[in-house]
Coordinates of C-alpha atoms (C1' of nucleotides) in Angstrom, one line a residue:
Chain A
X121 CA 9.8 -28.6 -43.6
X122 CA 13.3 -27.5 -43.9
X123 CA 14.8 -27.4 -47.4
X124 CA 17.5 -29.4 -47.5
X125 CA 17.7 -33.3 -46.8
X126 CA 20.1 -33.0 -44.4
X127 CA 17.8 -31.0 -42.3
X128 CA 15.2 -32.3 -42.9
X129 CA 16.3 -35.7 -41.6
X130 CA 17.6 -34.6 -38.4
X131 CA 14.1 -32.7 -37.5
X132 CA 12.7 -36.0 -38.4
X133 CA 14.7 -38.4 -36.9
X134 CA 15.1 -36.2 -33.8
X135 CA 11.2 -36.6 -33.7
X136 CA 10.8 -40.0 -34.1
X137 CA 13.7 -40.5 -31.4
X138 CA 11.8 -38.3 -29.1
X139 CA 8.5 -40.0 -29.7
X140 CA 10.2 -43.0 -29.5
X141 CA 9.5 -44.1 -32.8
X142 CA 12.9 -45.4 -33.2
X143 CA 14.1 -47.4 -30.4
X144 CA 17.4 -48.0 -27.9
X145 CA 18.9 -51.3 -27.5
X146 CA 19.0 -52.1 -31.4
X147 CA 21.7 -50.7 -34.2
X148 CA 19.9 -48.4 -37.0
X149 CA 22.3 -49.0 -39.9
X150 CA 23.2 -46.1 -42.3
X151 CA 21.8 -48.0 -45.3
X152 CA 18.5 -48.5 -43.4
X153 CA 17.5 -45.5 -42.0
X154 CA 18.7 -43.8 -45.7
X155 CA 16.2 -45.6 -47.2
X156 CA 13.9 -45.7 -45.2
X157 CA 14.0 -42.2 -45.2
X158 CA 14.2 -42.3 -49.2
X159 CA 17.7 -40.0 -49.1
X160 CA 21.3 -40.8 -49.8
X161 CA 24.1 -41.7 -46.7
X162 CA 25.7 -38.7 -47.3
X163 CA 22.8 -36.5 -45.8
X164 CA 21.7 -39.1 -43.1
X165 CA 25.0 -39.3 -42.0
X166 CA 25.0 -35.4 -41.6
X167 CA 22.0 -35.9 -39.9
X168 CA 23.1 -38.1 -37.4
X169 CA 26.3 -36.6 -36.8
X170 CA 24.3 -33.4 -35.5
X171 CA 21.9 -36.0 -33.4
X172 CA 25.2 -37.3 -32.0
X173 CA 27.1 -33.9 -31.0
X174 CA 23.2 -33.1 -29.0
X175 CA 23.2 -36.5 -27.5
X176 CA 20.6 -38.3 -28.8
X177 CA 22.5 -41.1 -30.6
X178 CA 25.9 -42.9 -30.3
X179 CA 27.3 -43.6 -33.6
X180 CA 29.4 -46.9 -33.3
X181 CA 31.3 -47.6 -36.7
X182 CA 30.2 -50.2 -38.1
X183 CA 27.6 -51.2 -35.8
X184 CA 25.3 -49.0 -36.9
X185 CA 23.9 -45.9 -34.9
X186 CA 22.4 -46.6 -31.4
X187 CA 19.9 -44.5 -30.0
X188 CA 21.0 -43.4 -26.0
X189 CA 18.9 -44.5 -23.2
X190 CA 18.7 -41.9 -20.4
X191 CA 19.3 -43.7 -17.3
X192 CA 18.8 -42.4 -13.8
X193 CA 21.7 -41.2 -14.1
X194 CA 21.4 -39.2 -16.8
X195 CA 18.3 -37.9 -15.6
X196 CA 20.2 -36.6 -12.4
X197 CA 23.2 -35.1 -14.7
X198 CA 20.1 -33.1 -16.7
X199 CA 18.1 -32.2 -13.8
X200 CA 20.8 -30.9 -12.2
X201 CA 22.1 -28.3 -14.9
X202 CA 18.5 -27.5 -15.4
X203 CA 18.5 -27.2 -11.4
X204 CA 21.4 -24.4 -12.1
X205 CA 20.3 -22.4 -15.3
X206 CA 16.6 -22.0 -14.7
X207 CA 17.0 -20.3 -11.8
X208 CA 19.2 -18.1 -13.4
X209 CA 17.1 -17.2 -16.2
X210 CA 14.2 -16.6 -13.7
X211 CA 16.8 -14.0 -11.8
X212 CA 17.6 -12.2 -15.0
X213 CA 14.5 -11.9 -16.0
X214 CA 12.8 -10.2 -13.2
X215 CA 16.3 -8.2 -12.8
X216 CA 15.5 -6.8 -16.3
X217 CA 13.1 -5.7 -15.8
X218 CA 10.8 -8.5 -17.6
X219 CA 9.2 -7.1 -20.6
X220 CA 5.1 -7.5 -20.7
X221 CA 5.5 -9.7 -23.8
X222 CA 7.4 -12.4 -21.6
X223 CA 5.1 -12.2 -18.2
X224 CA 1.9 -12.6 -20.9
X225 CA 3.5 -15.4 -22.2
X226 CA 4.7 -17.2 -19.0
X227 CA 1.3 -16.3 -17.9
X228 CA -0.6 -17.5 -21.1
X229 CA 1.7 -20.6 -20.7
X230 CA 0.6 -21.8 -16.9
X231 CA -3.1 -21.0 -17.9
X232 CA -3.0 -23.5 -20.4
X233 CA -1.4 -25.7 -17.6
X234 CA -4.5 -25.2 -15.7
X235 CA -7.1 -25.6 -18.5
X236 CA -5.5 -29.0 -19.3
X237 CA -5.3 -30.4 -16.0
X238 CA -8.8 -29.7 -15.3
X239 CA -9.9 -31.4 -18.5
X240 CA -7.4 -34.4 -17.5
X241 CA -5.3 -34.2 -20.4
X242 CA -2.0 -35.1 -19.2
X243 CA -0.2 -34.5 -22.5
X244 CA -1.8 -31.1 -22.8
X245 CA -0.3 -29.7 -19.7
X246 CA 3.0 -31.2 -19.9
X247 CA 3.2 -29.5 -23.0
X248 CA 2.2 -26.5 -21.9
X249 CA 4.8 -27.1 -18.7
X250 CA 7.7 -27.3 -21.3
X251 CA 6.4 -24.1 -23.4
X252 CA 6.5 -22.5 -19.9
X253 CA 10.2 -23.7 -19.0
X254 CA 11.4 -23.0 -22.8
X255 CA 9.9 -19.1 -22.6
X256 CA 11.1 -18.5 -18.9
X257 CA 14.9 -19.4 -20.5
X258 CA 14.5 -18.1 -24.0
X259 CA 13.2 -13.9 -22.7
X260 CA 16.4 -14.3 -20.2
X261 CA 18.7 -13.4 -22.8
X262 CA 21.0 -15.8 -23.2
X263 CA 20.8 -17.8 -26.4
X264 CA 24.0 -20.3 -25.2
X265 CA 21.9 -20.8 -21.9
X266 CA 18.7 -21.2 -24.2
X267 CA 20.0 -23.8 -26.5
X268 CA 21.5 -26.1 -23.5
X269 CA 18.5 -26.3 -21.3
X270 CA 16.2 -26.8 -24.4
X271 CA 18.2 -29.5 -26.2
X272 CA 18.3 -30.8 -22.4
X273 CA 14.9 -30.9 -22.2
X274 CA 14.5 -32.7 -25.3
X275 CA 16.7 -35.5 -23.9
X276 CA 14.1 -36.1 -21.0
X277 CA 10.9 -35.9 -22.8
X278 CA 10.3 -39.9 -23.3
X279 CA 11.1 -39.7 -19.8
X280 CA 8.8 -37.2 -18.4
X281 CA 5.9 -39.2 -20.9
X282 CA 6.2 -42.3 -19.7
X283 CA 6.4 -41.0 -15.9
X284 CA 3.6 -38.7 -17.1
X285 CA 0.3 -40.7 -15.5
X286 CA 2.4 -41.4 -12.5
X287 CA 2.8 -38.1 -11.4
X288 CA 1.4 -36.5 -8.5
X289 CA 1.2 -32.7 -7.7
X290 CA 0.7 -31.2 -10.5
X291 CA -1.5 -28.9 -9.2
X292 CA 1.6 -27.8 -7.2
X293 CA 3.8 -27.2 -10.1
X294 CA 1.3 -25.1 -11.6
X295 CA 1.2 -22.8 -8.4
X296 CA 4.7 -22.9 -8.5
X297 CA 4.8 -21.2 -11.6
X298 CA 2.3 -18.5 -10.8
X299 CA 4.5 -17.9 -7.4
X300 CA 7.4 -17.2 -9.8
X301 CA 5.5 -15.0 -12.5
X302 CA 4.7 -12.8 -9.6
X303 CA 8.1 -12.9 -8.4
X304 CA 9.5 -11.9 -12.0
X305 CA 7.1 -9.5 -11.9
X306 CA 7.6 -7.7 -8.5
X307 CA 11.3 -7.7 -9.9
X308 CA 12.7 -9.8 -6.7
X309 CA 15.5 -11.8 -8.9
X310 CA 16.6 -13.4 -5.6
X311 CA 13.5 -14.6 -4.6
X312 CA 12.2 -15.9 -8.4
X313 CA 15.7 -18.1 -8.5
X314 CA 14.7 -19.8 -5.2
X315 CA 11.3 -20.9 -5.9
X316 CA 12.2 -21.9 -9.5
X317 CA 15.2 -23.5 -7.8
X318 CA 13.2 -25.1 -5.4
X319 CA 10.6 -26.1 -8.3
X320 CA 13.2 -28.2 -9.7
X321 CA 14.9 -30.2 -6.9
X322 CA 10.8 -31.3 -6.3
X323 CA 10.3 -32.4 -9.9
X324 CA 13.9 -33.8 -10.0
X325 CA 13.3 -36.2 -6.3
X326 CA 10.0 -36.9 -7.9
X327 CA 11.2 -37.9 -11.4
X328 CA 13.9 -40.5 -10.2
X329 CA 11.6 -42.0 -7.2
X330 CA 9.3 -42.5 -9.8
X331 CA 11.3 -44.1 -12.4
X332 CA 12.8 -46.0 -9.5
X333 CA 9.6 -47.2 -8.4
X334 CA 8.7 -48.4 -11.9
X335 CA 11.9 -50.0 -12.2
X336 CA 13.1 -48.4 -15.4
X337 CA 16.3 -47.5 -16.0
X338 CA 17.3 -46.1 -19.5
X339 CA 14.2 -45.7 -21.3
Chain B
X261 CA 46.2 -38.1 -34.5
X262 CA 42.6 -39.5 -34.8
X263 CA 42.6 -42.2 -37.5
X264 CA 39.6 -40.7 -39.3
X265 CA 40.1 -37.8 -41.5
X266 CA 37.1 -36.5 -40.2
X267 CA 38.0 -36.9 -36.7
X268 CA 41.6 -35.3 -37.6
X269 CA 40.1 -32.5 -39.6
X270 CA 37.7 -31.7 -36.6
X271 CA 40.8 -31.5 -34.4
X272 CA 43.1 -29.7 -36.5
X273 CA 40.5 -26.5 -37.5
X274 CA 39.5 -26.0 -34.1
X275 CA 42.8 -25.7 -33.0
X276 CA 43.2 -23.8 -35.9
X277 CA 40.4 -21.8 -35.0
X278 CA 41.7 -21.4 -31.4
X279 CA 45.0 -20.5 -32.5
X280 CA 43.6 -17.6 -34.7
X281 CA 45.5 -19.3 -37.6
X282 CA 41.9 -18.9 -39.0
X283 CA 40.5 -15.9 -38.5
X284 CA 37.1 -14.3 -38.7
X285 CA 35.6 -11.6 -41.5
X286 CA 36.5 -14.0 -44.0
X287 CA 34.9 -16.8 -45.6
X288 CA 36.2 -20.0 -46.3
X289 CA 35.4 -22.2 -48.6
X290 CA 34.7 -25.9 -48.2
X291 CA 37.1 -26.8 -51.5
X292 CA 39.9 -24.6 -50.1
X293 CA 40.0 -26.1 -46.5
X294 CA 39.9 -29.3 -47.7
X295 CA 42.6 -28.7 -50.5
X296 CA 44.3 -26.8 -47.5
X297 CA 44.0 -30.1 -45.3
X298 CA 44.6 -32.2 -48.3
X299 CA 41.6 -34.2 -47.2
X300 CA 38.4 -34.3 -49.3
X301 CA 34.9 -32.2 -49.0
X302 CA 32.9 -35.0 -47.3
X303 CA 35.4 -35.2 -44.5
X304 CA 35.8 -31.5 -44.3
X305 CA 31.7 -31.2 -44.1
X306 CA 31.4 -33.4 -41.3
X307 CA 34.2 -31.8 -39.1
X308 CA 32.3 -28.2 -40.3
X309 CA 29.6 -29.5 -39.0
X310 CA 30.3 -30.5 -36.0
X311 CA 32.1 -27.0 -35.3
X312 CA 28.9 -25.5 -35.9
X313 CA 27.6 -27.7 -33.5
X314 CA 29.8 -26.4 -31.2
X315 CA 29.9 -22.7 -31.9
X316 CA 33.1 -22.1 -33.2
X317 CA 31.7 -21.5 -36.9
X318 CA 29.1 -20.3 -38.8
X319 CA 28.1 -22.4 -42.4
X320 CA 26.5 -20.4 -44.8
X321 CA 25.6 -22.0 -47.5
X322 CA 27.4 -20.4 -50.2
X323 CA 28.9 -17.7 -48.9
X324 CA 31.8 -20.3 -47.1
X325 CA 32.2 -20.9 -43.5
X326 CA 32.8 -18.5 -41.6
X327 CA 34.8 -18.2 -37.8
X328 CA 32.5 -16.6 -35.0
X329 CA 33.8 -13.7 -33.7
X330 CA 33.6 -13.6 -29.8
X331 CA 31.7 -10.5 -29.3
X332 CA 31.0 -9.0 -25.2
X333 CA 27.5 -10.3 -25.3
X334 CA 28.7 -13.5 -26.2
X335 CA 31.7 -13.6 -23.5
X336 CA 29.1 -12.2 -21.1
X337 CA 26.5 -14.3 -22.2
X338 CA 29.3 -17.2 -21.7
X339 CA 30.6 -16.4 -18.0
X340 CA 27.1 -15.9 -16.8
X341 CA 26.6 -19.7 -17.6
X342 CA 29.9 -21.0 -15.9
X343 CA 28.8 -18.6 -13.2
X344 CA 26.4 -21.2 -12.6
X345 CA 28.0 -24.2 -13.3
X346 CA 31.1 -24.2 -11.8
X347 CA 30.2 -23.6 -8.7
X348 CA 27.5 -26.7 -8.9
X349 CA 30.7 -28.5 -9.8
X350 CA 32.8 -27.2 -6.5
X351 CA 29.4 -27.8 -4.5
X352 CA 29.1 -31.2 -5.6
X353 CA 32.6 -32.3 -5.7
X354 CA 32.7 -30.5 -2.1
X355 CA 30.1 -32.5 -1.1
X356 CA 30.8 -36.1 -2.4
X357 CA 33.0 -35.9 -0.7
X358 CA 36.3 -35.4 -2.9
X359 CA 38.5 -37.8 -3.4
X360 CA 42.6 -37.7 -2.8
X361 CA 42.7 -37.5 -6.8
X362 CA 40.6 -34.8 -7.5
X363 CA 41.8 -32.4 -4.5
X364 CA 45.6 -33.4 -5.6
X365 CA 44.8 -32.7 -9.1
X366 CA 43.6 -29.1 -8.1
X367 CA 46.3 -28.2 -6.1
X368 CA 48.7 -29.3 -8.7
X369 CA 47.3 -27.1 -11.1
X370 CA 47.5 -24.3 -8.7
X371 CA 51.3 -25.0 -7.7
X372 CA 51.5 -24.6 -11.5
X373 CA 49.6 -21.8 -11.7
X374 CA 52.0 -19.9 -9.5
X375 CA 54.8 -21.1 -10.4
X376 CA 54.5 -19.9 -13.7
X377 CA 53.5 -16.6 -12.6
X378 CA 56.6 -16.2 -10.3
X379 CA 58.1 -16.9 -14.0
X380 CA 56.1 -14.4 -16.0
X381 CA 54.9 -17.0 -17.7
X382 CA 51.5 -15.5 -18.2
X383 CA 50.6 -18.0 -21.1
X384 CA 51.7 -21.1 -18.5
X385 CA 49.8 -19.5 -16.5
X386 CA 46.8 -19.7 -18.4
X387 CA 47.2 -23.0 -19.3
X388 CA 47.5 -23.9 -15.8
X389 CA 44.5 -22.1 -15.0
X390 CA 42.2 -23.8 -17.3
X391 CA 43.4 -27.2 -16.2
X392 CA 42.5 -26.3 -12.8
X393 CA 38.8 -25.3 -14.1
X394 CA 38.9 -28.6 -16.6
X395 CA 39.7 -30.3 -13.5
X396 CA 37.1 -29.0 -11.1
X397 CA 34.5 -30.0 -13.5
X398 CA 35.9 -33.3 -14.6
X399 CA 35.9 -34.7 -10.8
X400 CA 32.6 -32.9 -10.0
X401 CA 30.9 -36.2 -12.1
X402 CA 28.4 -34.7 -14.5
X403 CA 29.6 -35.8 -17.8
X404 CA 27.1 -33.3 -19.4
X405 CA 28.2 -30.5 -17.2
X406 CA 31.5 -30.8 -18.2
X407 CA 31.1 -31.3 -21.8
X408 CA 29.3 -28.1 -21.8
X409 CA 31.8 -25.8 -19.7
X410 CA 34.9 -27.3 -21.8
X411 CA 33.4 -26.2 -24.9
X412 CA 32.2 -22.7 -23.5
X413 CA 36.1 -22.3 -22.4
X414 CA 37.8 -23.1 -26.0
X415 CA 35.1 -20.4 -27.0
X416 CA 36.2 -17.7 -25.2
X417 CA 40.2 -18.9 -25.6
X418 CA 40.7 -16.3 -28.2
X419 CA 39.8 -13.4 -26.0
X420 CA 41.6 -14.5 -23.0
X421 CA 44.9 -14.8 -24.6
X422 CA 44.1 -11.3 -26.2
X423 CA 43.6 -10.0 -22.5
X424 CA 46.3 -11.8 -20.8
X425 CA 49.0 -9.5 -20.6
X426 CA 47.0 -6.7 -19.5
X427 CA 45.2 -9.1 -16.8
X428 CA 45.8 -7.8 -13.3
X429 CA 45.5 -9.3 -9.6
X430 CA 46.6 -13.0 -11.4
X431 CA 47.8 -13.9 -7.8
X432 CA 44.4 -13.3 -6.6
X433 CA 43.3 -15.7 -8.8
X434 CA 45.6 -18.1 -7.3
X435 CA 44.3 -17.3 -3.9
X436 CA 40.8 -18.3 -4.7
X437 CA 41.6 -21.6 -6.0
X438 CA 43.2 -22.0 -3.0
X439 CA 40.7 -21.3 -0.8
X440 CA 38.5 -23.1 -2.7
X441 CA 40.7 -26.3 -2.4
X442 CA 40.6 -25.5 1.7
X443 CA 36.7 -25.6 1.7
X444 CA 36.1 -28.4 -0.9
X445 CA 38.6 -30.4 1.3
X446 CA 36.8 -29.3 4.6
X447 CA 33.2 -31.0 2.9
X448 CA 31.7 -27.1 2.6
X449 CA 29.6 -27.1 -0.5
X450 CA 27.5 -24.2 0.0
X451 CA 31.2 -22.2 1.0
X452 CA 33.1 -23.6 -2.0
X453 CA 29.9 -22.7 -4.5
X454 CA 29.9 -18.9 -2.7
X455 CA 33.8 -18.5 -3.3
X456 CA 34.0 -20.3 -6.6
X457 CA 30.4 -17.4 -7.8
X458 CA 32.6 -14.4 -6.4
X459 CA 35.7 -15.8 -8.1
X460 CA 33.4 -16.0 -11.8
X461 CA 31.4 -12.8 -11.2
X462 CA 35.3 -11.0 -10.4
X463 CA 36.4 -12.6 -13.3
X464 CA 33.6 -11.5 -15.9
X465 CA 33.5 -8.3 -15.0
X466 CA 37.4 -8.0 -15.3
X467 CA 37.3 -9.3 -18.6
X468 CA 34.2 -6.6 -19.9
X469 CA 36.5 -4.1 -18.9
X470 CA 39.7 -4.9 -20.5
X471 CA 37.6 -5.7 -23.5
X472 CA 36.0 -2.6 -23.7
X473 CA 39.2 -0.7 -22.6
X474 CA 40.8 -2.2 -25.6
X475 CA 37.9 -1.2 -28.0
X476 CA 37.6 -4.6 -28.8
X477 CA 34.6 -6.2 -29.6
X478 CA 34.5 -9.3 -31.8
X479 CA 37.2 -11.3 -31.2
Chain C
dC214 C1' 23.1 8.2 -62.1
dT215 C1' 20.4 4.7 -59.7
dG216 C1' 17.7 0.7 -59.5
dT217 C1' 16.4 -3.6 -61.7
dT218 C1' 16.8 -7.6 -64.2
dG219 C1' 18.9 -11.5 -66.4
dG220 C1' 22.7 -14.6 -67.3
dG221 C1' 27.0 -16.8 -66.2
dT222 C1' 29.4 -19.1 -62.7
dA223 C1' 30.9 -21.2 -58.9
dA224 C1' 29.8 -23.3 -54.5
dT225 C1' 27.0 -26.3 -52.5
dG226 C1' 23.8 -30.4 -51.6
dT227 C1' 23.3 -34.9 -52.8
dA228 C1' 24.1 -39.3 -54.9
dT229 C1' 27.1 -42.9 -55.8
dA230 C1' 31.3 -45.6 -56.4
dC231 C1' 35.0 -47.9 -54.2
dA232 C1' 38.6 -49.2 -51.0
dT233 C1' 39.3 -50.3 -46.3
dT234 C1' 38.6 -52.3 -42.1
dG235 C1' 36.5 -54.5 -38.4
dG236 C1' 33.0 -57.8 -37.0
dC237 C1' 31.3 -62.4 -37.3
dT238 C1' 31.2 -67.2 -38.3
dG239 C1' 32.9 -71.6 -38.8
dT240 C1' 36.7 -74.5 -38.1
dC241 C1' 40.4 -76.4 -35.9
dC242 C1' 43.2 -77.3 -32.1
dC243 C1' 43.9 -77.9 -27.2
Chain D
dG82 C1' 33.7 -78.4 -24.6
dG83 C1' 36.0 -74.0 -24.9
dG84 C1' 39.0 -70.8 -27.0
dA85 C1' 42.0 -69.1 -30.9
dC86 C1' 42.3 -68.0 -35.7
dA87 C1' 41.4 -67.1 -40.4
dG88 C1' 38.6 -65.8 -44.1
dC89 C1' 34.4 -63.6 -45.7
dC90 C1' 31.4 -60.0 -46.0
dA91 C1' 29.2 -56.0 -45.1
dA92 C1' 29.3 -51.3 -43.2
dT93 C1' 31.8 -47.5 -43.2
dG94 C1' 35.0 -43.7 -44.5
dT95 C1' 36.3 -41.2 -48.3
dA96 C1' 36.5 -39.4 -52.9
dT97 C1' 34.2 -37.8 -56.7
dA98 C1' 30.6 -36.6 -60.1
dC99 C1' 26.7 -34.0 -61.1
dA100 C1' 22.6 -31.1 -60.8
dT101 C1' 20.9 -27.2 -58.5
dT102 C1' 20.8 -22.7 -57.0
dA103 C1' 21.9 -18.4 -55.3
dC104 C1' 25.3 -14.9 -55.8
dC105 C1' 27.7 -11.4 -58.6
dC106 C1' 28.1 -8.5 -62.4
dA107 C1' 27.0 -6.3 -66.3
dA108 C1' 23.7 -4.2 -69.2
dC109 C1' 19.7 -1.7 -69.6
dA110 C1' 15.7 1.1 -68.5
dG111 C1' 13.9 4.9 -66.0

DNA sequence: CTGTTGGGTAATGTATACATTGGCTGTCCC
DNA sequence: GGGACAGCCAATGTATACATTACCCAACAG
């Protein structure tokens, strides 16, 4: 994929952390995950120095790299920045005005929302939920804001899939997201940061009373 | 300071960096720094790395590594997203409701904030004023939050030193924290988050003009 | 004179060697 | 039986060596 080791590891190990191939709660060693990933220390070590400064890993010296749980806690911390600079990417965008490209996108994005949920596949539309969230933020303009609340949203995802066949209201989210396309569209900035802002709260409350209910805490 | 090389290389170029001991339109070499530190490649990499991580460098391979120049985009790009979370932090911290440490913290930051500038000690003053930001953040309790504003404010160090001394309404400045102390104390979240967005949107928009008045860009 | 191509060179990416240091285990003492 | 301590060992932090590769410059063709 990316041409040198030291990328190519951190795309990889970033993936396996996210799909949860490598696990919390045990030390990866530097040796071992080198190996394993037939390169040298010195790139891992690159590697997992950039998974550390994006959260995804604690490096303890000489007890090997932990992967971080996200805890209720940390799902709050998250949900709440997200709570802040989606809204203000919605505003922006509809006080652009929003460019066609970006509404047929967002558009393009809940419409495969729809398609998967009425074929039931959960995994589908929770993609197509996170392509929706990741375009709304990435036409606003900001590439700071763009970089925080997607390397956010990576830090949830084992967390939104294991919560994934739990959740109710999906249906709602998805109206919630054509509600705010037509805000964007009608240029009312105000009124598209309130609805995505209120999109949020929901789906945070939900998230935590769910994990709380399944009585996880740092998956 | 940090007993790792890397950790103390990390430290010393960012200060460095901050400083505008190293400057940007030139590239820098991994060999030179680290002959420069007296430290080796490996550790210089790492601590490179990590200030690419953090925005304060780009790395191109080959061509050295170079400083990031602080363009307007980026320092709007940069206010917009305190805009958004400071205020959450002033909400929240209003609303925890604060505690004696956090509301004596502020106000000593402000008593230092004008007492310096009843010295014309604009550079005190500046100090002063980013502790009282560091410190509204720090109490507010989002770990992530904080992180995130602390490194958008060393970015933009650079070009608010440039502006100081042609900053006006400083005491107004000083006003708004203290109001902002009265309504966090007072328990008024949605209050402290409005005066806490008017003092950031005042402050952006200060900062775009003197930039531009000073035919800066890319700082 | 301008554009292109090829070689030299130097900076990087990566592997590896080595010293250091902190964790762990087993023993001894209380 | 529990806790302190010392020694061992392994994992890391760091330096360094080396192959690769892309940049720069010069020479050449058009």
């Amino acid at each position: 994929m990316a041409d040198t080791r030291t990328q190519w590891a951190f795309s990889k190990l970033r993936h396996m952390i996210m799909e949860n191939e490598l696990q919390h709660g045990q030390p990866y060693l530097e040796q071992t995950l080198a190996t394993r990933l037939g390169i040298s220390r010195t790139p891992l070590r690159e590697a997992a120095l950039r998974l550390q400064e994006e959260g995804f890993v604690d490096i303890r010296p000489r007890l090997g790299i932990h992967i971080r749980p996200i805890s209720c806690a940390d799902m709050s911390e998250i949900y709440d920045i997200l709570t802040e600079l989606e809204p203000y990417a919605a505003r922006r965008l509809a006080e652009m005005p929003a460019p066609a490209a970006a509404l047929d996108a967002l558009t393009a994005h809940v419409a495969a929302m729809e398609a998967a949920l009425s074929a039931d596949d959960l995994r589908g539309w929770a993609e197509a939920d996170r392509a929706f969230h990741q375009a709304l933020i990435e036409h606003a303009g900001n590439r700071r804001a763009e970089r925080i609340v997607s390397t956010l949203f990576d830090q949830v995802h084992r967390a939104r899939i294991l919560t994934l066949n739990r959740r109710s209201g999906l249906d709602r989210s998805n109206d919630d997201h054509r509600r705010l396309i037509a805000l964007i569209r009608a240029g009312d900035g105000a009124g598209a940061a309130d609805v995505h802002r209120t999109h949020r709260e929901t789906a945070r409350r939900e998230m935590l009373v769910l994990l709380s209910e399944m009585g996880v805490d740092g998956v």
